[in-house]
PDB file of C-alpha atoms in Angstrom:
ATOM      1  CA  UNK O 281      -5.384 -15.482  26.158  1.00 45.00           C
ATOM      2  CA  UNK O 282      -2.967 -13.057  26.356  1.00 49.00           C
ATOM      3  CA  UNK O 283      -1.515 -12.171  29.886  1.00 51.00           C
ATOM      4  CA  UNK O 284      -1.083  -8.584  29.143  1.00 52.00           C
ATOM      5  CA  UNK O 285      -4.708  -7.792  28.528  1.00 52.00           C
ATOM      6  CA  UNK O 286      -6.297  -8.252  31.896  1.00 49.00           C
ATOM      7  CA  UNK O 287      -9.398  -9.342  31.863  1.00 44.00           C
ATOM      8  CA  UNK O 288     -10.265  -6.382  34.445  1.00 47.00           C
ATOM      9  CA  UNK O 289      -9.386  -3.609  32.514  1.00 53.00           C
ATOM     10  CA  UNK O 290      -8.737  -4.115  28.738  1.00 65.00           C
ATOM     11  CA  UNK O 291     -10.972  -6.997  27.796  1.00 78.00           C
ATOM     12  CA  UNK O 292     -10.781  -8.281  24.206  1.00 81.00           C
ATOM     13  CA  UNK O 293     -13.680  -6.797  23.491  1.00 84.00           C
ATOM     14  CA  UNK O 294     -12.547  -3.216  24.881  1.00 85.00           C
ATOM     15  CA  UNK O 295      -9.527  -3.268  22.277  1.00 87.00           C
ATOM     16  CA  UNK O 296     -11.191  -4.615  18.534  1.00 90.00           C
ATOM     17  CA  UNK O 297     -14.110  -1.814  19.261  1.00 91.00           C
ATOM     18  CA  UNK O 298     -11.237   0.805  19.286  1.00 91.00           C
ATOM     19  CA  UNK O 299      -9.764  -1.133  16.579  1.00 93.00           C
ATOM     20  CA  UNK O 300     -13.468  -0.287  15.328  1.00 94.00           C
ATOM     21  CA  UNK O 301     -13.567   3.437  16.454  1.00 95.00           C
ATOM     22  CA  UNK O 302     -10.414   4.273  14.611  1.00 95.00           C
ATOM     23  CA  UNK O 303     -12.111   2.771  11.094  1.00 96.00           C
ATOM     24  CA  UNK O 304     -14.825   4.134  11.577  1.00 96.00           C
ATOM     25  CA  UNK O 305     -12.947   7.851  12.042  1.00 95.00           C
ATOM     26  CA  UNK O 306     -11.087   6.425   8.720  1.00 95.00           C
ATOM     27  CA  UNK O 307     -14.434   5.897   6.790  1.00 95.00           C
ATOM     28  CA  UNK O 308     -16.174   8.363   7.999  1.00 93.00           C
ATOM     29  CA  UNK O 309     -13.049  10.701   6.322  1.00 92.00           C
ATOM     30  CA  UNK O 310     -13.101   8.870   3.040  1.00 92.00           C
ATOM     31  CA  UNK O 311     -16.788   9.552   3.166  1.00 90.00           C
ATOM     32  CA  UNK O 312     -16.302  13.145   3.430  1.00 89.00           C
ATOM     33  CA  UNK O 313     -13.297  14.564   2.492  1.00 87.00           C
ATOM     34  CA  UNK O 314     -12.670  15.985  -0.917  1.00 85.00           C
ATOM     35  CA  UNK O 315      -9.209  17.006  -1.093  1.00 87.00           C
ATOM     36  CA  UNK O 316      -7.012  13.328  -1.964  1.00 89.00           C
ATOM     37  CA  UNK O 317      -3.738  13.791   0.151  1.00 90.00           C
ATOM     38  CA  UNK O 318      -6.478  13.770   3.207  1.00 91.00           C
ATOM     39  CA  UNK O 319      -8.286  10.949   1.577  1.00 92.00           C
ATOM     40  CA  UNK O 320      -5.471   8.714   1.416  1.00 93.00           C
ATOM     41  CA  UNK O 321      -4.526   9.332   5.133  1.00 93.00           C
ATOM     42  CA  UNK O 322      -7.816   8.010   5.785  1.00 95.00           C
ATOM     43  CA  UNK O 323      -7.033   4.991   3.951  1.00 94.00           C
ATOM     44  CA  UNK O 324      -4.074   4.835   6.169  1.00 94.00           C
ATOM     45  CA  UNK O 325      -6.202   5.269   9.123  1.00 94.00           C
ATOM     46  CA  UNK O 326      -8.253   2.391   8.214  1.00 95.00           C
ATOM     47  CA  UNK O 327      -5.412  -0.186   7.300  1.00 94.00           C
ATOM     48  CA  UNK O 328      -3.789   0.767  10.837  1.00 95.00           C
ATOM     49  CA  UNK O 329      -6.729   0.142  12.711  1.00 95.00           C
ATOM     50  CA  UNK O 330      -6.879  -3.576  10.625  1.00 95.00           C
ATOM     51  CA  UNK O 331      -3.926  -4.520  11.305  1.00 95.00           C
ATOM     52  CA  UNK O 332      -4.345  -4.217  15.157  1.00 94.00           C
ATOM     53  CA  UNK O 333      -7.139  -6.047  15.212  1.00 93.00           C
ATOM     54  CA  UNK O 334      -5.067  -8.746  13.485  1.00 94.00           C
ATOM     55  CA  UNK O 335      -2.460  -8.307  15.839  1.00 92.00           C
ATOM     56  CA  UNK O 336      -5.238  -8.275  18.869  1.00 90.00           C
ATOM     57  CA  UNK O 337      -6.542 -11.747  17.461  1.00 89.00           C
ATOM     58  CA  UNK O 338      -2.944 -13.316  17.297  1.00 88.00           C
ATOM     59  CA  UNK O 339      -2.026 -12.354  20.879  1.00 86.00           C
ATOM     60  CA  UNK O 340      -6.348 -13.722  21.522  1.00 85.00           C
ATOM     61  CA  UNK O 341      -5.419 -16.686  20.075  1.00 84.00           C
ATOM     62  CA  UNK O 342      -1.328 -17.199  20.583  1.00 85.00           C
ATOM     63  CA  UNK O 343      -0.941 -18.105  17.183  1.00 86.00           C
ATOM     64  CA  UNK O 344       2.516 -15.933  15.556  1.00 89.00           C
ATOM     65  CA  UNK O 345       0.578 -16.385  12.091  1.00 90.00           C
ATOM     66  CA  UNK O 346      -1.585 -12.903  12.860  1.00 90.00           C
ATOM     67  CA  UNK O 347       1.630 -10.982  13.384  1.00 92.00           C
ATOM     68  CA  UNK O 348       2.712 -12.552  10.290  1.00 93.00           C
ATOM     69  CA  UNK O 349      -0.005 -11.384   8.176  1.00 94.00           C
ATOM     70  CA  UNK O 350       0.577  -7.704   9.408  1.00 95.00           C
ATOM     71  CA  UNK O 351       3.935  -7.646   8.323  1.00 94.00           C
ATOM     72  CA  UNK O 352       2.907  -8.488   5.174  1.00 95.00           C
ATOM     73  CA  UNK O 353       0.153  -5.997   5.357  1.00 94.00           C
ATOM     74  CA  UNK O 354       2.647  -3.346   6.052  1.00 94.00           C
ATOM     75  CA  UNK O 355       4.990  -4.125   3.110  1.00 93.00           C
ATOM     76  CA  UNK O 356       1.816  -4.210   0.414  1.00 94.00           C
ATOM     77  CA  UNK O 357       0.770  -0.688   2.223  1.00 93.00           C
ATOM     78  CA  UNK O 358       4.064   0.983   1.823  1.00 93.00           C
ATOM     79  CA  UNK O 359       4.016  -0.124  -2.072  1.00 94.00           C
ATOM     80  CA  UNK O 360       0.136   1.147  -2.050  1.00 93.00           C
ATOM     81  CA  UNK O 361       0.928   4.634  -0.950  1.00 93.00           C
ATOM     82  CA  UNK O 362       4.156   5.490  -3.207  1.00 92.00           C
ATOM     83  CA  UNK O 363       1.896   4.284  -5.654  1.00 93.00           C
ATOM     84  CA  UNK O 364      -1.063   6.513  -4.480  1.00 92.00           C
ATOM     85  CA  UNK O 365       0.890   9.263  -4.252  1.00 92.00           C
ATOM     86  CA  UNK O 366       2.457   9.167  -7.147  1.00 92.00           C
ATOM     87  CA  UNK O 367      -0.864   8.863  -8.601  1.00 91.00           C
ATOM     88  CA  UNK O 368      -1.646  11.928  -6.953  1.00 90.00           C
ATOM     89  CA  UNK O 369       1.571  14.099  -8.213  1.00 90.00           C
ATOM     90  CA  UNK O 370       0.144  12.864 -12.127  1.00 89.00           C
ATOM     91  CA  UNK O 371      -3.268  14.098 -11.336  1.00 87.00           C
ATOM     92  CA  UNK O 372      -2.135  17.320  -9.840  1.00 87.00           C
ATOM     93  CA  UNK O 373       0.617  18.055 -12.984  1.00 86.00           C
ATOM     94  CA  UNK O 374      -2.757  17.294 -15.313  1.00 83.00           C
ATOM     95  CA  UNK O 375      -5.435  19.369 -13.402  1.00 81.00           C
ATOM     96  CA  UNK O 376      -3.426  21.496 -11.136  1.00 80.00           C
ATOM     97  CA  UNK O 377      -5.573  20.543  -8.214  1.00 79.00           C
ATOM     98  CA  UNK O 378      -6.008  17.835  -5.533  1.00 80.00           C
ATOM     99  CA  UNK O 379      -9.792  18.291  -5.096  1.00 81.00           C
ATOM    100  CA  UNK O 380     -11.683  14.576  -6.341  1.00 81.00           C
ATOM    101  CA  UNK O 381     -14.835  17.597  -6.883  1.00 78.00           C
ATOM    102  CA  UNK O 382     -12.695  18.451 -10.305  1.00 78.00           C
ATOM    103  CA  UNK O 383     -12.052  15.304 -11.616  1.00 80.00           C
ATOM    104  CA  UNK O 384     -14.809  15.516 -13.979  1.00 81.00           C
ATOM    105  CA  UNK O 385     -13.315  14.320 -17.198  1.00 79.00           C
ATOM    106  CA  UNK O 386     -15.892  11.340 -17.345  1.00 80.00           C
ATOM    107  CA  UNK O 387     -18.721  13.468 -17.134  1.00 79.00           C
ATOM    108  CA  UNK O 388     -21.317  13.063 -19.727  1.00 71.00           C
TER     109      UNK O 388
ATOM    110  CA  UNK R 125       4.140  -5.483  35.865  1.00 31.00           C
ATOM    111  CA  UNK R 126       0.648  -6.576  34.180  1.00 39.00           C
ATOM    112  CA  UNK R 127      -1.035  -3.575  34.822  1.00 48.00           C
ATOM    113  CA  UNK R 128       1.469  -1.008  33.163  1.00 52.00           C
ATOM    114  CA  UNK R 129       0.777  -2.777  29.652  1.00 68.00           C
ATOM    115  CA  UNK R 130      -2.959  -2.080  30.322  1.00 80.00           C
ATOM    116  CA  UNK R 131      -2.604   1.537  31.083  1.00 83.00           C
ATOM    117  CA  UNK R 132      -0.226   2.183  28.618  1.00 86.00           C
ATOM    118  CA  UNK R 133      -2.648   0.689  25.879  1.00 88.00           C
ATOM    119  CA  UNK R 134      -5.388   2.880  27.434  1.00 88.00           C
ATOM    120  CA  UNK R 135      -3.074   5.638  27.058  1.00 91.00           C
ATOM    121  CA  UNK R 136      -2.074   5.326  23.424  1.00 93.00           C
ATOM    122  CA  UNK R 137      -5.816   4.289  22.544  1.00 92.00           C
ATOM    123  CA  UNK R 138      -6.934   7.155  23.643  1.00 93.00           C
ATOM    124  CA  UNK R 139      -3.762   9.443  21.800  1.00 94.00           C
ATOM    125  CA  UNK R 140      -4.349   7.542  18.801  1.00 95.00           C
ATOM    126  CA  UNK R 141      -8.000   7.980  18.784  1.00 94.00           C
ATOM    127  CA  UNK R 142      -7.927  11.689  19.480  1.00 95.00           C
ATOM    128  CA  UNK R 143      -5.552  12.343  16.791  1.00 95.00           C
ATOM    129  CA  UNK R 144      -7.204  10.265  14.197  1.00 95.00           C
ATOM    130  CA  UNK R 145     -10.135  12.797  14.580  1.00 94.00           C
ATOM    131  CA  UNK R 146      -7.879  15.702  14.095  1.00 94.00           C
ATOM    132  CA  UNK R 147      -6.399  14.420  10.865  1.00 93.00           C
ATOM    133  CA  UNK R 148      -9.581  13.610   9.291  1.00 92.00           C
ATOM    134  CA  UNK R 149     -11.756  16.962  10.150  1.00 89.00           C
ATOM    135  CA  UNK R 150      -8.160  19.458  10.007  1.00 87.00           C
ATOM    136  CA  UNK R 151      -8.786  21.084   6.871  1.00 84.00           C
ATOM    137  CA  UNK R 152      -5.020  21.748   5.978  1.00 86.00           C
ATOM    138  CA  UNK R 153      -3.622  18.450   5.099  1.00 87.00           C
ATOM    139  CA  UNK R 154       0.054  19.786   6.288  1.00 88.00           C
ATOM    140  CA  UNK R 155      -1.415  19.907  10.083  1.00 90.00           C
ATOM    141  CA  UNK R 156      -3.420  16.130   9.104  1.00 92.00           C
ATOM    142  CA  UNK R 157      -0.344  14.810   8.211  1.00 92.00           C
ATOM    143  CA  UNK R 158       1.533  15.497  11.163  1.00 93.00           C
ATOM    144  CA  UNK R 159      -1.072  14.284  13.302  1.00 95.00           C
ATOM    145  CA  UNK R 160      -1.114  11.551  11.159  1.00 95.00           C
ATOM    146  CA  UNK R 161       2.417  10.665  12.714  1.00 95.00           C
ATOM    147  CA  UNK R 162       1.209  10.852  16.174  1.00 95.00           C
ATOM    148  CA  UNK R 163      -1.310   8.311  14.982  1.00 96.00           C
ATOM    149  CA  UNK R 164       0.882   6.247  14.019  1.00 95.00           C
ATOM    150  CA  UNK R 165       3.251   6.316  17.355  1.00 95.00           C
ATOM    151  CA  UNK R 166       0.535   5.979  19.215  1.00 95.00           C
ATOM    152  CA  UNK R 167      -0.333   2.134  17.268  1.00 95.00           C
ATOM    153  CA  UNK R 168       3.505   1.245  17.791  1.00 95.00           C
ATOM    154  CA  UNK R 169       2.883   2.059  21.323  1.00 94.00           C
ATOM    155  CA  UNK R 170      -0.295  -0.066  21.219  1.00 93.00           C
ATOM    156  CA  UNK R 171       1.596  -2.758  19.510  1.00 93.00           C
ATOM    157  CA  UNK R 172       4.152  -2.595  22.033  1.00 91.00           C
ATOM    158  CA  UNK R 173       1.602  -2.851  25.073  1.00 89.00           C
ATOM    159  CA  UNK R 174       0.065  -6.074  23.535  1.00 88.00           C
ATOM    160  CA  UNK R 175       3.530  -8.032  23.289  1.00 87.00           C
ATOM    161  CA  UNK R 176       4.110  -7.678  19.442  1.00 90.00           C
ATOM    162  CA  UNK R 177       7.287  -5.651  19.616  1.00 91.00           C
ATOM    163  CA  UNK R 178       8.783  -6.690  16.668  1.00 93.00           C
ATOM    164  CA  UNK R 179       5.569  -5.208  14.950  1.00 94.00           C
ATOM    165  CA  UNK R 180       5.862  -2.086  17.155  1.00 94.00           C
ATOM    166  CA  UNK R 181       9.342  -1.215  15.782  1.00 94.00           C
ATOM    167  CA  UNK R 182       8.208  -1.935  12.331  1.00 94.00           C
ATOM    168  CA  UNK R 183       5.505   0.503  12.730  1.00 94.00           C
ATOM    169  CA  UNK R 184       7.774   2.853  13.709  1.00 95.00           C
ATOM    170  CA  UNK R 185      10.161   2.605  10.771  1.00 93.00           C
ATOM    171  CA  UNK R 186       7.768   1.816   7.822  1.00 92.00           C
ATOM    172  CA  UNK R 187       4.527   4.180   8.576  1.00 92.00           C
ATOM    173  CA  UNK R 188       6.134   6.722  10.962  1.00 90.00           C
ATOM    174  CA  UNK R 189       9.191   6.949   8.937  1.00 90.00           C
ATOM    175  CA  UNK R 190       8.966   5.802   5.331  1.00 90.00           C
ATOM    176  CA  UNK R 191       5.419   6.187   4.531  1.00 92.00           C
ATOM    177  CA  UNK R 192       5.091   9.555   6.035  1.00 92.00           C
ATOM    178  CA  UNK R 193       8.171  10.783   4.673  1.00 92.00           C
ATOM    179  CA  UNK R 194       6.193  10.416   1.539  1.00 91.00           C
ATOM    180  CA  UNK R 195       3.246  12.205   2.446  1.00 92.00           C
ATOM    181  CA  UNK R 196       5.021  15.067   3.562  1.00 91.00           C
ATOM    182  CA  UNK R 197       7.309  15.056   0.581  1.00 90.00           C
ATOM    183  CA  UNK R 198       4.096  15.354  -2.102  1.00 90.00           C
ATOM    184  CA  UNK R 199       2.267  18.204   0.302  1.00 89.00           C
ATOM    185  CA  UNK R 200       5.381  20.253  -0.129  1.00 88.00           C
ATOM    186  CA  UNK R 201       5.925  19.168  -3.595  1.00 87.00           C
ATOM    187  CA  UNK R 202       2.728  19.782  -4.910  1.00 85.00           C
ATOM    188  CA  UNK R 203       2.583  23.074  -2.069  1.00 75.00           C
ATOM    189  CA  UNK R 204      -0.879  21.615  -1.021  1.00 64.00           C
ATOM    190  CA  UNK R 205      -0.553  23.390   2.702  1.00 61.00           C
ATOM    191  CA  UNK R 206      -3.203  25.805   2.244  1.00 66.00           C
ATOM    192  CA  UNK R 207      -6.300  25.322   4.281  1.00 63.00           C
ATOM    193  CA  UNK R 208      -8.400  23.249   1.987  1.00 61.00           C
ATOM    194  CA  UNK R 209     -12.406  24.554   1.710  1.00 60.00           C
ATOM    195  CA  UNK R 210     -13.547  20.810   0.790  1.00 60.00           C
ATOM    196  CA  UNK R 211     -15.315  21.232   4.028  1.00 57.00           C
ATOM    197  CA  UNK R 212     -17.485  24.128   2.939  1.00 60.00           C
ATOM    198  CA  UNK R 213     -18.410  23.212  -0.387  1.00 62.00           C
ATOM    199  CA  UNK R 214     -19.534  19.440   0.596  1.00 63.00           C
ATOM    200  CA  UNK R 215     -23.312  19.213   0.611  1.00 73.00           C
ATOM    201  CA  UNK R 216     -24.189  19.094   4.156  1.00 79.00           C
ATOM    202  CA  UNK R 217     -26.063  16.063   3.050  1.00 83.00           C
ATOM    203  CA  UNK R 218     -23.253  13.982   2.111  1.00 82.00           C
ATOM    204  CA  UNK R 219     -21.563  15.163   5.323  1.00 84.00           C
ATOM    205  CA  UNK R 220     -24.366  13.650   7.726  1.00 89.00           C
ATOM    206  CA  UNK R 221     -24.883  10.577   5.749  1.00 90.00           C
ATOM    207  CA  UNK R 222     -20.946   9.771   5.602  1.00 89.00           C
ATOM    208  CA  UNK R 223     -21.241  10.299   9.449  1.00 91.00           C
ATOM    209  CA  UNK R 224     -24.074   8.483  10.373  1.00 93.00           C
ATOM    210  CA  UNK R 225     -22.831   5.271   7.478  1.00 94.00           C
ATOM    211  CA  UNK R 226     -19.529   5.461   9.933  1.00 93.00           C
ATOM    212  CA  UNK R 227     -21.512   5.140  12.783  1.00 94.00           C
ATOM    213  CA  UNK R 228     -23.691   2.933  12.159  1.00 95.00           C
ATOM    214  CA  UNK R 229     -21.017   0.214  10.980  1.00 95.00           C
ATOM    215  CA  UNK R 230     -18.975   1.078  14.520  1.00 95.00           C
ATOM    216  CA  UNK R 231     -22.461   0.434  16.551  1.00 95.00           C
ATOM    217  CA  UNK R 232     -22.481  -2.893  14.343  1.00 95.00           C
ATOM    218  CA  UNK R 233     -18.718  -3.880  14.767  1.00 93.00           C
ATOM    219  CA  UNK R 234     -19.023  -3.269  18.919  1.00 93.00           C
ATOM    220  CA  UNK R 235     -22.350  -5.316  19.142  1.00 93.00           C
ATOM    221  CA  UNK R 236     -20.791  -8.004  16.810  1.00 91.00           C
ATOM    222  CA  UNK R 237     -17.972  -7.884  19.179  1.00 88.00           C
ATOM    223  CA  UNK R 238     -19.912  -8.367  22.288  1.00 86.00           C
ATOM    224  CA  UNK R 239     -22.066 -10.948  21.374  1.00 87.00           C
ATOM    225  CA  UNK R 240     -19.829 -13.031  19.888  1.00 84.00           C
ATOM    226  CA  UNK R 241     -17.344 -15.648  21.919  1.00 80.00           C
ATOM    227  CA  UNK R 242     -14.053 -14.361  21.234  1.00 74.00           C
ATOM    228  CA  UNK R 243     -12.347 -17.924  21.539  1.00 71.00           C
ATOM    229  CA  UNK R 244      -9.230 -17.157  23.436  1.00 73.00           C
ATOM    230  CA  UNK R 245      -6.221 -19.908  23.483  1.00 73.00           C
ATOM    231  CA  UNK R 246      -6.201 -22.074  20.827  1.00 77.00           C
ATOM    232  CA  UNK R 247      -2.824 -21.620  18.844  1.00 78.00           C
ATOM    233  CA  UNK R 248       0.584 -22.756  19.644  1.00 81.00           C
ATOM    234  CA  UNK R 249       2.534 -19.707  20.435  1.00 80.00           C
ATOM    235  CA  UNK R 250       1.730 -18.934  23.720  1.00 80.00           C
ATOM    236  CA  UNK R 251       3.550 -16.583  25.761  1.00 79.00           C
ATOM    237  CA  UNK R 252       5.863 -19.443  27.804  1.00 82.00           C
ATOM    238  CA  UNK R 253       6.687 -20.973  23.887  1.00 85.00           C
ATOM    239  CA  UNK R 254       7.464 -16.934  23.208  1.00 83.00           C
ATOM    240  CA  UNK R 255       9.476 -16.433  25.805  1.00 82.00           C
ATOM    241  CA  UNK R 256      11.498 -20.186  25.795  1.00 85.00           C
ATOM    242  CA  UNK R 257      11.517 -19.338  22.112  1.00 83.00           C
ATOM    243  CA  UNK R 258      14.190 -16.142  22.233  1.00 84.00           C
ATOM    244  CA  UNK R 259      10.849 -13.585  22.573  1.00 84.00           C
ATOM    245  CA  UNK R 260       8.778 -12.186  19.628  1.00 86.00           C
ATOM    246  CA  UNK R 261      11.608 -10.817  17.558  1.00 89.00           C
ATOM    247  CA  UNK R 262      13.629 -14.071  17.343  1.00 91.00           C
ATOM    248  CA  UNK R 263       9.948 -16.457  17.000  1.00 89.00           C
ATOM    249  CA  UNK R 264       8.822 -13.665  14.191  1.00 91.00           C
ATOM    250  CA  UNK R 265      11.990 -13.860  12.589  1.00 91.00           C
ATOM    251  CA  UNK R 266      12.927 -17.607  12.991  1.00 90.00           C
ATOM    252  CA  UNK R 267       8.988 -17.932  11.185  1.00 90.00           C
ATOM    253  CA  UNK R 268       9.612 -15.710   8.766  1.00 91.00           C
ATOM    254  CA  UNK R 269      12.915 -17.052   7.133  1.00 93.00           C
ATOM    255  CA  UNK R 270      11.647 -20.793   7.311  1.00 92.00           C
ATOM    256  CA  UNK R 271       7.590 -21.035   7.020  1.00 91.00           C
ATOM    257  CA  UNK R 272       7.136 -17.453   5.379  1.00 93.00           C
ATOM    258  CA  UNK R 273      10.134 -17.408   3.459  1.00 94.00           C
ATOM    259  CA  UNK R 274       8.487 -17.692  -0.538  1.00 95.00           C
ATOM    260  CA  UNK R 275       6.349 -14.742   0.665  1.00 94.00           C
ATOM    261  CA  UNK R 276       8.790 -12.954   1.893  1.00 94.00           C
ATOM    262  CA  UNK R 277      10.943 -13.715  -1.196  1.00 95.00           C
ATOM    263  CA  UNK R 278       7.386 -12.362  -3.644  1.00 95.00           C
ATOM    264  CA  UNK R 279       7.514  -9.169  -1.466  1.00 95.00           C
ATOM    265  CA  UNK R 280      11.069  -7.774  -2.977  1.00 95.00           C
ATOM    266  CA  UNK R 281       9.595  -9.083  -6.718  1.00 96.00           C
ATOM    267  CA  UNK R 282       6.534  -6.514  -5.495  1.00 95.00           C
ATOM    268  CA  UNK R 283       8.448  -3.243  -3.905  1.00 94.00           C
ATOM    269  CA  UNK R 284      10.642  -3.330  -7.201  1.00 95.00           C
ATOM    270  CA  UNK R 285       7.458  -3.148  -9.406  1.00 95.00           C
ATOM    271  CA  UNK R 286       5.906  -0.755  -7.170  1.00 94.00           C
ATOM    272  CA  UNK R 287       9.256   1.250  -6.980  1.00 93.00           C
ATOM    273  CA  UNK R 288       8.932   1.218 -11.395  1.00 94.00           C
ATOM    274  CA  UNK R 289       5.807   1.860 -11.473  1.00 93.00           C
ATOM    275  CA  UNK R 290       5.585   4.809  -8.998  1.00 92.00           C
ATOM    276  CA  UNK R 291       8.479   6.492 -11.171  1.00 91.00           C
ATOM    277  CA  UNK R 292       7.250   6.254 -14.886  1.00 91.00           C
ATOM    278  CA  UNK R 293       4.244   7.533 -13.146  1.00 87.00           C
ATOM    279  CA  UNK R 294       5.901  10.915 -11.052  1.00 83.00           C
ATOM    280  CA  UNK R 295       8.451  11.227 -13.923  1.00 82.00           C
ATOM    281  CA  UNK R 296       7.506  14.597 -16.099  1.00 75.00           C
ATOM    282  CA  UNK R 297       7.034  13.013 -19.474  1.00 70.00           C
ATOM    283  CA  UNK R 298       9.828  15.132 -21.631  1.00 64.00           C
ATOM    284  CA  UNK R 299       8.171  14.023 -25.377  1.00 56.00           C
ATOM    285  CA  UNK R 300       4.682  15.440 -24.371  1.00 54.00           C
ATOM    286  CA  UNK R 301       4.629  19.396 -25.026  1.00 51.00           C
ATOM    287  CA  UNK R 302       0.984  18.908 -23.801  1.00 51.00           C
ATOM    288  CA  UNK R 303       1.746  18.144 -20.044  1.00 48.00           C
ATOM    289  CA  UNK R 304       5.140  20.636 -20.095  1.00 45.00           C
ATOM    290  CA  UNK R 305       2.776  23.552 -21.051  1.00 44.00           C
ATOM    291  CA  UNK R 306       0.221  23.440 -18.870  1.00 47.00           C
ATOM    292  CA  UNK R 307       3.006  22.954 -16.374  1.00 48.00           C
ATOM    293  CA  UNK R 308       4.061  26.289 -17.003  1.00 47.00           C
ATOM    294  CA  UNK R 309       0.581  27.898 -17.483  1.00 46.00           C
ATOM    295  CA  UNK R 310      -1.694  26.843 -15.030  1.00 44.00           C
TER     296      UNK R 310
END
């Protein structure tokens, strides 16, 4: 275990349910939200709060592999939001709006 | 010397939690996004505290920097600053149930997590092998040019496609009259 969680204060268990928290705050905005910019930050959120967990189970479990993995993580999740937005600047030159409530071309 | 790392997570934890909230229930995305950015200092922090500093400065320069950069660069571009009113139109239905579905799967996640053995130890790289190693930048990087290296290799074959891709998808088609005129009248 790592030395720089003390058992006393920060146990393991202390850290992932933050980890938790902070998804949680992520999905709960993808839940809600409408406008898209706001929905991807929540997506954001959400991979953030994975990838310290990761990093929380690597320094758990001294194995280097965990920070590995989040490095990774991070390059696939830079990729995923020029992506994403540029998604976003094609939707808004089509509809002129960044609400999901308009995107209603599939509508029967 | 093992107690500042502690309080210093507890400090960013609590940042980055408080500023997560803001960005998801701010309803102009301008003020979310910049409270976004605290979010993410506040993880780098947190990486920092828990010994994965190479990680920490990464976090810095990729989501602080680059990916936020980006954000900020489309809510100008597309001028999406004004106070959104997603908030008022949303059925107040939807807005309990996306709460309580959020809730419920934290309440699940902490009791998972305290009724589970956590199974510290185990792996090779403990903090001695860290620090006779060259510390966690040198070990990261010695890993990732020898074990990690094809990876590593796939990611530039990925950032170029998602470079090409992200432009023929921005780029205002100039053959299509149909996109150029509603362009100009909304």
């Amino acid at each position: 275990m790592s030395q720089l969680i003390t058992p006393a204060l920060m146990s393991p268990a202390v850290v992932l349910s933050l980890c938790a928290a902070i998804f949680c705050t992520g999905l709960a905005g993808l839940l809600v939200r409408r406008n898209i910019l706001v929905l991807i930050m929540s997506i954001e959120l959400m991979l953030n709060s994975a990838n310290l967990t990761i990093v929380t189970f690597a320094q758990l479990r001294n194995d280097l592999a965990g920070e590995m993995t989040v490095f990774f993580v991070m390059v696939v999740a830079a990729v995923e939001s020029a992506v994403g937005l540029s998604l976003v600047i094609a939707l808004f030159r089509n509809l002129r709006t960044v609400d999901t409530d308009q995107l209603t071309e599939l509508k029967g | 010397m093992m107690e500042i790392p502690s309080y210093a997570f507890l400090g960013f934890s609590i940042l980055a939690l408080a500023f997560s909230l803001v960005t998801v229930l701010n309803r102009n995305p301008a003020s979310a996004a910049f409270s976004l950015v605290l979010v993410f200092f506040a993880f780098a922090g947190m990486y920092a505290a828990l010994g994965a500093h190479l990680i920490s400065a990464l976090q810095v320069v990729v989501y602080a920097g680059a990916i936020m950069v980006l954000f900020v660069f489309v809510i100008m571009l597309l001028n999406a600053d004004a106070p959104s009113l997603d908030f008022d139109r949303s059925h107040f239905g939807v807005r309990i149930a996306g709460g309580l579905l959020a809730a419920a799967l934290f309440v699940a996640l902490v009791w998972t997590f305290n009724h589970t053995s956590l199974m510290p130890g185990g792996g090779q790289h403990s903090p001695q092998w860290i620090q006779s190693a060259g510390g966690n930048t040198r070990a990261l990087s010695r890993l990732l040019f020898s074990d990690y290296v094809f990876p590593f290799e796939l990611t530039s074959a990925l950032i170029l496609a998602g470079i090409v891709g992200a432009v023929a998808m921005a780029k205002r088609k100039s053959g299509n009259p149909d996109s150029a005129s509603t362009l100009e009248h909304p």
